[in-house]
């Protein structure tokens, strides 16, 4: 019996013993084997062990439109730090930009506006002009988040604006009296944190906060749990309070941790599995980490300017990483051809 006459489940079982190099060699035997070996089902087990292939820890596929074999190819470049660098956008004054990436659209805050750019499929660069601009703040936009129906932004003047993504309507939420450093939103719930040392809880239908929690320190980060049962806050670590705390729906602190390190990470993102990308507070440094290792995996210093800039925000897809510094948007393109998979 030749190989392709075996039942498919048996053939899948045999192929599950092969590594990615062996699968690549096997796919070059003939067209029939090439078509079978290129199926996502063959590569799924391998892809789950690689960095940023889109297979999360619970098995969810984040990028189902991209063949898994192609993602395993690119994952080797993430691991080895093989990429092309570019600066697709610069601005003259120093800003505190924030990013959100949604499919082939990049949202970037610049001063008081948030601009939405289509990304070019061939290079990952931005289209020349934004196709949408969200405005309304009297000061700089400090932070914003996206939901399916709204873009929600916090400004340096203390306002929160809820922009509809399907119309020109926007709603102003008033309560903070200093910069809104951070916010998060899920299922109509909004949590915001401010320099005024408070965390506030809102809904999309309220113009004033439903609840206010005194934090006794500047609030720099918030995140709502996927189940909406709790949220986490991170503070400036300037007062005698634990900077990282988890709160339940009754606004009671249920867990807290002390900060053991001195260096600040301005932003982090995970692929939902093994990889973490972090942006530091000095010299425009981006690091890639593998959770299965204790040492930093890759190190990228994006800024060559004599004036140090933090990485204020970073976002990545399966192929590109975008990092916003004080005067420019940096792009790392990992779509190079590794030698191991053809």
mmCIF file of C-alpha atoms in Angstrom:
data_model
loop_
_atom_site.group_PDB
_atom_site.id
_atom_site.type_symbol
_atom_site.label_atom_id
_atom_site.label_comp_id
_atom_site.label_asym_id
_atom_site.label_seq_id
_atom_site.Cartn_x
_atom_site.Cartn_y
_atom_site.Cartn_z
ATOM 1 C CA UNK A 1 0.000 0.000 0.000
ATOM 2 C CA UNK A 2 1.467 3.384 -1.001
ATOM 3 C CA UNK A 3 1.375 6.297 1.397
ATOM 4 C CA UNK A 4 -1.582 8.175 -0.097
ATOM 5 C CA UNK A 5 -3.749 5.035 -0.106
ATOM 6 C CA UNK A 6 -3.803 5.044 3.669
ATOM 7 C CA UNK A 7 -6.940 6.390 5.400
ATOM 8 C CA UNK A 8 -6.592 10.107 6.118
ATOM 9 C CA UNK A 9 -6.773 9.709 9.903
ATOM 10 C CA UNK A 10 -3.922 7.195 9.782
ATOM 11 C CA UNK A 11 -1.907 9.477 7.522
ATOM 12 C CA UNK A 12 -2.476 12.436 9.866
ATOM 13 C CA UNK A 13 -1.257 10.283 12.752
ATOM 14 C CA UNK A 14 1.926 9.348 10.885
ATOM 15 C CA UNK A 15 2.636 12.958 9.944
ATOM 16 C CA UNK A 16 2.160 14.050 13.563
ATOM 17 C CA UNK A 17 5.561 12.465 14.331
ATOM 18 C CA UNK A 18 7.394 14.711 11.850
ATOM 19 C CA UNK A 19 8.955 18.089 12.588
ATOM 20 C CA UNK A 20 8.595 21.120 10.316
ATOM 21 C CA UNK A 21 11.805 20.383 8.358
ATOM 22 C CA UNK A 22 10.720 16.816 7.608
ATOM 23 C CA UNK A 23 7.250 17.973 6.542
ATOM 24 C CA UNK A 24 8.826 20.494 4.216
ATOM 25 C CA UNK A 25 10.988 17.817 2.593
ATOM 26 C CA UNK A 26 8.045 15.438 2.315
ATOM 27 C CA UNK A 27 5.941 18.062 0.534
ATOM 28 C CA UNK A 28 8.502 18.120 -2.293
ATOM 29 C CA UNK A 29 8.004 14.426 -3.181
ATOM 30 C CA UNK A 30 5.044 14.877 -5.541
ATOM 31 C CA UNK A 31 2.054 17.160 -6.166
ATOM 32 C CA UNK A 32 -0.420 14.900 -4.365
ATOM 33 C CA UNK A 33 1.644 14.721 -1.194
ATOM 34 C CA UNK A 34 2.355 18.453 -1.478
ATOM 35 C CA UNK A 35 -1.383 19.223 -1.479
ATOM 36 C CA UNK A 36 -2.031 16.939 1.491
ATOM 37 C CA UNK A 37 0.933 18.093 3.578
ATOM 38 C CA UNK A 38 0.000 21.741 3.041
ATOM 39 C CA UNK A 39 -3.320 21.319 4.873
ATOM 40 C CA UNK A 40 -3.749 23.281 8.084
ATOM 41 C CA UNK A 41 -4.589 20.104 9.997
ATOM 42 C CA UNK A 42 -1.065 18.795 9.348
ATOM 43 C CA UNK A 43 0.619 21.956 10.637
ATOM 44 C CA UNK A 44 -1.646 22.781 13.562
ATOM 45 C CA UNK A 45 0.294 20.853 16.232
ATOM 46 C CA UNK A 46 3.599 22.380 15.063
ATOM 47 C CA UNK A 47 2.123 25.864 14.782
ATOM 48 C CA UNK A 48 0.959 25.791 18.395
ATOM 49 C CA UNK A 49 4.587 25.436 19.537
ATOM 50 C CA UNK A 50 5.898 28.348 17.459
ATOM 51 C CA UNK A 51 5.704 32.066 18.273
ATOM 52 C CA UNK A 52 2.916 34.261 16.910
ATOM 53 C CA UNK A 53 1.303 31.750 14.545
ATOM 54 C CA UNK A 54 -2.173 32.825 15.637
ATOM 55 C CA UNK A 55 -2.961 29.633 17.566
ATOM 56 C CA UNK A 56 -3.818 30.709 21.105
ATOM 57 C CA UNK A 57 -3.411 28.603 24.203
ATOM 58 C CA UNK A 58 -7.073 27.516 24.124
ATOM 59 C CA UNK A 59 -6.761 26.469 20.462
ATOM 60 C CA UNK A 60 -8.471 29.503 18.896
ATOM 61 C CA UNK A 61 -7.111 30.489 15.477
ATOM 62 C CA UNK A 62 -6.666 34.282 15.266
ATOM 63 C CA UNK A 63 -5.641 34.353 11.579
ATOM 64 C CA UNK A 64 -7.721 31.614 9.892
ATOM 65 C CA UNK A 65 -7.361 33.263 6.463
ATOM 66 C CA UNK A 66 -3.573 32.650 6.389
ATOM 67 C CA UNK A 67 -2.346 29.052 5.750
ATOM 68 C CA UNK A 68 -0.667 27.619 8.834
ATOM 69 C CA UNK A 69 2.387 26.532 6.879
ATOM 70 C CA UNK A 70 3.017 30.142 5.876
ATOM 71 C CA UNK A 71 2.631 31.259 9.479
ATOM 72 C CA UNK A 72 5.162 28.674 10.671
ATOM 73 C CA UNK A 73 7.605 30.049 8.080
ATOM 74 C CA UNK A 74 7.217 33.582 9.385
ATOM 75 C CA UNK A 75 7.311 32.405 13.023
ATOM 76 C CA UNK A 76 10.954 31.396 12.558
ATOM 77 C CA UNK A 77 11.776 34.992 11.692
ATOM 78 C CA UNK A 78 10.040 36.269 14.842
ATOM 79 C CA UNK A 79 12.090 33.810 16.877
ATOM 80 C CA UNK A 80 15.387 34.707 15.178
ATOM 81 C CA UNK A 81 14.717 38.447 14.924
ATOM 82 C CA UNK A 82 14.907 38.464 11.122
ATOM 83 C CA UNK A 83 13.026 41.470 9.766
ATOM 84 C CA UNK A 84 13.158 44.585 7.631
ATOM 85 C CA UNK A 85 12.828 47.950 9.357
ATOM 86 C CA UNK A 86 11.039 51.028 8.091
ATOM 87 C CA UNK A 87 9.636 54.329 9.357
ATOM 88 C CA UNK A 88 6.326 54.805 7.500
ATOM 89 C CA UNK A 89 5.297 57.990 9.334
ATOM 90 C CA UNK A 90 7.052 60.892 11.095
ATOM 91 C CA UNK A 91 5.838 64.051 12.812
ATOM 92 C CA UNK A 92 7.740 67.189 13.807
ATOM 93 C CA UNK A 93 6.630 67.690 17.401
ATOM 94 C CA UNK A 94 7.029 65.159 20.184
ATOM 95 C CA UNK A 95 3.793 63.333 21.005
ATOM 96 C CA UNK A 96 2.543 60.521 23.221
ATOM 97 C CA UNK A 97 0.945 58.415 20.472
ATOM 98 C CA UNK A 98 -1.250 55.373 20.968
ATOM 99 C CA UNK A 99 -2.024 52.536 18.519
ATOM 100 C CA UNK A 100 -4.721 49.997 17.813
ATOM 101 C CA UNK A 101 -4.532 47.426 15.015
ATOM 102 C CA UNK A 102 -7.717 45.960 13.566
ATOM 103 C CA UNK A 103 -7.208 43.694 10.565
ATOM 104 C CA UNK A 104 -5.729 45.813 7.777
ATOM 105 C CA UNK A 105 -6.480 49.123 9.530
ATOM 106 C CA UNK A 106 -4.138 50.959 11.914
ATOM 107 C CA UNK A 107 -5.560 53.570 14.288
ATOM 108 C CA UNK A 108 -2.988 56.135 15.460
ATOM 109 C CA UNK A 109 -3.458 59.070 17.829
ATOM 110 C CA UNK A 110 -1.591 62.252 16.900
ATOM 111 C CA UNK A 111 -2.115 65.179 19.298
ATOM 112 C CA UNK A 112 -5.909 65.740 19.617
ATOM 113 C CA UNK A 113 -6.924 63.494 16.691
ATOM 114 C CA UNK A 114 -7.121 59.762 16.047
ATOM 115 C CA UNK A 115 -6.459 58.815 12.421
ATOM 116 C CA UNK A 116 -7.408 55.537 10.759
ATOM 117 C CA UNK A 117 -5.123 54.285 7.969
ATOM 118 C CA UNK A 118 -5.529 51.380 5.594
ATOM 119 C CA UNK A 119 -2.423 49.173 5.460
ATOM 120 C CA UNK A 120 -0.923 48.106 2.140
ATOM 121 C CA UNK A 121 -1.129 44.347 1.774
ATOM 122 C CA UNK A 122 2.201 44.080 -0.044
ATOM 123 C CA UNK A 123 4.354 45.974 2.469
ATOM 124 C CA UNK A 124 2.311 46.639 5.593
ATOM 125 C CA UNK A 125 2.926 50.367 5.171
ATOM 126 C CA UNK A 126 0.228 52.988 5.687
ATOM 127 C CA UNK A 127 -1.796 54.464 2.866
ATOM 128 C CA UNK A 128 -0.799 58.080 2.292
ATOM 129 C CA UNK A 129 -3.929 59.667 3.813
ATOM 130 C CA UNK A 130 -6.197 58.509 6.647
ATOM 131 C CA UNK A 131 -9.694 57.466 5.589
ATOM 132 C CA UNK A 132 -11.220 58.480 8.951
ATOM 133 C CA UNK A 133 -10.347 61.069 11.605
ATOM 134 C CA UNK A 134 -11.861 61.095 15.096
ATOM 135 C CA UNK A 135 -11.595 64.444 16.901
ATOM 136 C CA UNK A 136 -13.205 66.415 19.720
ATOM 137 C CA UNK A 137 -10.595 66.600 22.473
ATOM 138 C CA UNK A 138 -9.256 69.962 23.631
ATOM 139 C CA UNK A 139 -5.905 68.374 24.499
ATOM 140 C CA UNK A 140 -3.845 65.411 23.395
ATOM 141 C CA UNK A 141 -5.377 61.944 23.209
ATOM 142 C CA UNK A 142 -3.666 59.859 25.900
ATOM 143 C CA UNK A 143 -5.312 56.490 25.252
ATOM 144 C CA UNK A 144 -8.116 54.924 23.201
ATOM 145 C CA UNK A 145 -9.755 51.538 22.713
ATOM 146 C CA UNK A 146 -11.881 49.980 19.974
ATOM 147 C CA UNK A 147 -15.079 47.985 20.255
ATOM 148 C CA UNK A 148 -17.221 46.664 17.417
ATOM 149 C CA UNK A 149 -19.446 49.746 17.541
ATOM 150 C CA UNK A 150 -17.396 52.510 19.208
ATOM 151 C CA UNK A 151 -14.003 54.149 19.520
ATOM 152 C CA UNK A 152 -13.510 55.400 23.089
ATOM 153 C CA UNK A 153 -10.756 57.905 23.830
ATOM 154 C CA UNK A 154 -9.349 59.620 26.913
ATOM 155 C CA UNK A 155 -7.680 63.021 26.717
ATOM 156 C CA UNK A 156 -5.216 65.167 28.622
ATOM 157 C CA UNK A 157 -8.031 67.581 29.544
ATOM 158 C CA UNK A 158 -9.812 64.832 31.522
ATOM 159 C CA UNK A 159 -12.591 64.080 29.020
ATOM 160 C CA UNK A 160 -13.646 60.705 27.676
ATOM 161 C CA UNK A 161 -15.236 60.693 24.223
ATOM 162 C CA UNK A 162 -17.342 57.804 22.932
ATOM 163 C CA UNK A 163 -17.303 57.962 19.128
ATOM 164 C CA UNK A 164 -19.767 55.917 17.090
ATOM 165 C CA UNK A 165 -18.035 53.979 14.314
ATOM 166 C CA UNK A 166 -21.152 53.934 12.149
ATOM 167 C CA UNK A 167 -22.138 57.626 12.345
ATOM 168 C CA UNK A 168 -20.764 61.050 13.245
ATOM 169 C CA UNK A 169 -22.264 60.880 16.745
ATOM 170 C CA UNK A 170 -20.079 61.180 19.850
ATOM 171 C CA UNK A 171 -20.851 61.397 23.568
ATOM 172 C CA UNK A 172 -18.717 63.164 26.172
ATOM 173 C CA UNK A 173 -18.180 61.573 29.595
ATOM 174 C CA UNK A 174 -17.177 64.043 32.313
ATOM 175 C CA UNK A 175 -15.723 63.183 35.705
ATOM 176 C CA UNK A 176 -11.936 63.206 35.730
ATOM 177 C CA UNK A 177 -10.212 66.534 36.349
ATOM 178 C CA UNK A 178 -6.760 65.503 35.048
ATOM 179 C CA UNK A 179 -5.364 63.348 32.233
ATOM 180 C CA UNK A 180 -7.179 60.118 31.431
ATOM 181 C CA UNK A 181 -4.092 57.910 31.193
ATOM 182 C CA UNK A 182 -5.854 54.635 30.448
ATOM 183 C CA UNK A 183 -9.201 53.008 29.772
ATOM 184 C CA UNK A 184 -10.748 49.735 28.692
ATOM 185 C CA UNK A 185 -14.203 48.748 27.466
ATOM 186 C CA UNK A 186 -16.110 45.500 27.040
ATOM 187 C CA UNK A 187 -19.818 44.843 26.458
ATOM 188 C CA UNK A 188 -20.901 48.408 27.221
ATOM 189 C CA UNK A 189 -18.757 48.702 30.366
ATOM 190 C CA UNK A 190 -15.984 51.342 30.516
ATOM 191 C CA UNK A 191 -13.221 51.537 33.146
ATOM 192 C CA UNK A 192 -10.956 54.606 33.163
ATOM 193 C CA UNK A 193 -7.896 55.600 35.183
ATOM 194 C CA UNK A 194 -6.468 59.072 35.607
ATOM 195 C CA UNK A 195 -3.681 61.201 36.952
ATOM 196 C CA UNK A 196 -6.267 62.492 39.420
ATOM 197 C CA UNK A 197 -5.742 59.252 41.405
ATOM 198 C CA UNK A 198 -9.124 57.720 40.723
ATOM 199 C CA UNK A 199 -10.546 54.840 38.748
ATOM 200 C CA UNK A 200 -14.047 55.405 37.410
ATOM 201 C CA UNK A 201 -16.701 53.006 36.114
ATOM 202 C CA UNK A 202 -19.035 54.021 33.292
ATOM 203 C CA UNK A 203 -21.494 52.557 30.828
ATOM 204 C CA UNK A 204 -22.063 53.545 27.215
ATOM 205 C CA UNK A 205 -25.430 55.027 28.191
ATOM 206 C CA UNK A 206 -24.147 57.173 31.085
ATOM 207 C CA UNK A 207 -22.565 60.618 30.834
ATOM 208 C CA UNK A 208 -21.364 60.600 34.443
ATOM 209 C CA UNK A 209 -19.470 57.832 36.271
ATOM 210 C CA UNK A 210 -21.525 55.134 37.956
ATOM 211 C CA UNK A 211 -18.804 54.597 40.559
ATOM 212 C CA UNK A 212 -15.529 56.245 41.586
ATOM 213 C CA UNK A 213 -12.741 54.353 43.348
ATOM 214 C CA UNK A 214 -10.044 56.401 45.162
ATOM 215 C CA UNK A 215 -6.628 54.982 44.274
ATOM 216 C CA UNK A 216 -4.343 57.414 46.206
ATOM 217 C CA UNK A 217 -1.848 57.258 43.321
ATOM 218 C CA UNK A 218 -1.799 58.017 39.615
ATOM 219 C CA UNK A 219 -3.475 55.272 37.567
ATOM 220 C CA UNK A 220 -1.534 54.252 34.456
ATOM 221 C CA UNK A 221 -3.261 51.069 33.280
ATOM 222 C CA UNK A 222 -6.590 49.247 33.508
ATOM 223 C CA UNK A 223 -7.920 46.056 31.945
ATOM 224 C CA UNK A 224 -11.321 44.355 32.170
ATOM 225 C CA UNK A 225 -11.421 40.546 32.415
ATOM 226 C CA UNK A 226 -13.111 38.725 29.496
ATOM 227 C CA UNK A 227 -15.871 37.514 31.844
ATOM 228 C CA UNK A 228 -16.571 41.066 33.136
ATOM 229 C CA UNK A 229 -16.294 39.690 36.678
ATOM 230 C CA UNK A 230 -13.247 41.772 37.609
ATOM 231 C CA UNK A 231 -10.778 44.374 36.414
ATOM 232 C CA UNK A 232 -7.133 45.128 37.126
ATOM 233 C CA UNK A 233 -5.449 48.481 37.791
ATOM 234 C CA UNK A 234 -1.813 49.522 37.683
ATOM 235 C CA UNK A 235 -0.606 52.670 39.456
ATOM 236 C CA UNK A 236 2.561 54.781 39.405
ATOM 237 C CA UNK A 237 4.158 53.079 42.428
ATOM 238 C CA UNK A 238 4.877 56.467 44.027
ATOM 239 C CA UNK A 239 2.869 55.928 47.215
ATOM 240 C CA UNK A 240 2.824 53.257 49.886
ATOM 241 C CA UNK A 241 0.199 51.140 48.111
ATOM 242 C CA UNK A 242 0.468 47.973 46.037
ATOM 243 C CA UNK A 243 0.576 49.200 42.419
ATOM 244 C CA UNK A 244 -1.081 46.164 40.828
ATOM 245 C CA UNK A 245 -4.544 45.284 42.120
ATOM 246 C CA UNK A 246 -7.544 43.226 41.007
ATOM 247 C CA UNK A 247 -11.057 44.446 41.828
ATOM 248 C CA UNK A 248 -14.312 42.484 41.768
ATOM 249 C CA UNK A 249 -17.711 43.678 40.558
ATOM 250 C CA UNK A 250 -18.452 45.023 44.044
ATOM 251 C CA UNK A 251 -15.380 47.305 43.711
ATOM 252 C CA UNK A 252 -13.511 45.409 46.406
ATOM 253 C CA UNK A 253 -9.782 44.763 46.031
ATOM 254 C CA UNK A 254 -9.401 40.963 45.969
ATOM 255 C CA UNK A 255 -5.691 40.617 45.076
ATOM 256 C CA UNK A 256 -2.630 42.853 45.000
ATOM 257 C CA UNK A 257 1.079 42.624 44.156
ATOM 258 C CA UNK A 258 4.183 44.694 44.847
ATOM 259 C CA UNK A 259 6.430 45.827 41.978
ATOM 260 C CA UNK A 260 9.879 44.133 42.228
ATOM 261 C CA UNK A 261 11.610 45.955 39.334
ATOM 262 C CA UNK A 262 12.703 49.534 38.738
ATOM 263 C CA UNK A 263 12.529 49.754 34.931
ATOM 264 C CA UNK A 264 9.171 50.642 33.439
ATOM 265 C CA UNK A 265 7.481 48.877 30.554
ATOM 266 C CA UNK A 266 5.207 51.306 28.735
ATOM 267 C CA UNK A 267 3.332 48.670 26.765
ATOM 268 C CA UNK A 268 3.039 44.926 26.248
ATOM 269 C CA UNK A 269 1.138 42.630 23.912
ATOM 270 C CA UNK A 270 0.891 38.847 23.787
ATOM 271 C CA UNK A 271 0.050 36.469 20.950
ATOM 272 C CA UNK A 272 -2.250 34.543 23.312
ATOM 273 C CA UNK A 273 0.223 31.697 23.532
ATOM 274 C CA UNK A 274 4.014 31.822 23.974
ATOM 275 C CA UNK A 275 5.158 35.263 22.800
ATOM 276 C CA UNK A 276 5.191 38.647 24.544
ATOM 277 C CA UNK A 277 6.357 41.887 22.926
ATOM 278 C CA UNK A 278 7.263 44.742 25.262
ATOM 279 C CA UNK A 279 8.177 48.394 24.798
ATOM 280 C CA UNK A 280 10.477 50.050 27.334
ATOM 281 C CA UNK A 281 10.610 53.538 28.779
ATOM 282 C CA UNK A 282 14.089 54.315 27.401
ATOM 283 C CA UNK A 283 15.850 54.373 24.013
ATOM 284 C CA UNK A 284 12.959 53.072 21.920
ATOM 285 C CA UNK A 285 13.650 49.454 22.815
ATOM 286 C CA UNK A 286 11.289 46.624 21.809
ATOM 287 C CA UNK A 287 11.898 43.153 23.199
ATOM 288 C CA UNK A 288 10.421 39.797 22.233
ATOM 289 C CA UNK A 289 10.008 37.199 24.951
ATOM 290 C CA UNK A 290 9.221 33.481 24.896
ATOM 291 C CA UNK A 291 7.275 32.557 28.047
ATOM 292 C CA UNK A 292 9.067 29.197 28.088
ATOM 293 C CA UNK A 293 12.435 30.924 28.525
ATOM 294 C CA UNK A 294 13.757 33.188 31.278
ATOM 295 C CA UNK A 295 15.949 35.389 29.065
ATOM 296 C CA UNK A 296 14.897 37.975 26.497
ATOM 297 C CA UNK A 297 14.568 36.346 23.077
ATOM 298 C CA UNK A 298 15.187 39.343 20.758
ATOM 299 C CA UNK A 299 16.102 43.002 21.207
ATOM 300 C CA UNK A 300 15.353 45.865 18.778
ATOM 301 C CA UNK A 301 16.531 49.434 19.400
ATOM 302 C CA UNK A 302 14.315 51.508 17.140
ATOM 303 C CA UNK A 303 15.484 55.022 17.952
ATOM 304 C CA UNK A 304 18.890 56.381 16.910
ATOM 305 C CA UNK A 305 18.054 59.912 18.077
ATOM 306 C CA UNK A 306 20.231 61.442 20.815
ATOM 307 C CA UNK A 307 17.041 62.194 22.775
ATOM 308 C CA UNK A 308 15.628 59.025 24.307
ATOM 309 C CA UNK A 309 11.996 58.156 23.616
ATOM 310 C CA UNK A 310 9.842 55.471 25.213
ATOM 311 C CA UNK A 311 7.908 53.018 23.102
ATOM 312 C CA UNK A 312 4.513 54.455 23.960
ATOM 313 C CA UNK A 313 2.546 51.704 22.265
ATOM 314 C CA UNK A 314 3.125 48.640 20.102
ATOM 315 C CA UNK A 315 0.854 46.310 18.160
ATOM 316 C CA UNK A 316 1.592 43.317 15.962
ATOM 317 C CA UNK A 317 -0.086 41.071 13.418
ATOM 318 C CA UNK A 318 1.181 37.701 12.160
ATOM 319 C CA UNK A 319 3.702 39.447 9.895
ATOM 320 C CA UNK A 320 4.352 43.008 11.141
ATOM 321 C CA UNK A 321 5.081 44.886 14.349
ATOM 322 C CA UNK A 322 4.211 48.599 14.702
ATOM 323 C CA UNK A 323 5.742 50.732 17.455
ATOM 324 C CA UNK A 324 4.914 54.372 18.212
ATOM 325 C CA UNK A 325 7.702 56.574 19.582
ATOM 326 C CA UNK A 326 7.675 60.300 20.355
ATOM 327 C CA UNK A 327 8.331 61.479 16.773
ATOM 328 C CA UNK A 328 7.738 58.489 14.488
ATOM 329 C CA UNK A 329 5.901 55.259 13.779
ATOM 330 C CA UNK A 330 8.287 52.332 13.298
ATOM 331 C CA UNK A 331 7.555 49.154 11.324
ATOM 332 C CA UNK A 332 9.225 45.734 11.564
ATOM 333 C CA UNK A 333 8.385 43.387 8.665
ATOM 334 C CA UNK A 334 9.031 39.697 9.429
ATOM 335 C CA UNK A 335 7.971 38.326 6.024
ATOM 336 C CA UNK A 336 11.402 37.063 4.970
ATOM 337 C CA UNK A 337 11.967 33.621 3.454
ATOM 338 C CA UNK A 338 13.404 31.167 5.981
ATOM 339 C CA UNK A 339 15.607 28.455 4.568
ATOM 340 C CA UNK A 340 13.954 25.544 6.380
ATOM 341 C CA UNK A 341 10.470 25.530 4.870
ATOM 342 C CA UNK A 342 9.629 25.732 1.164
#
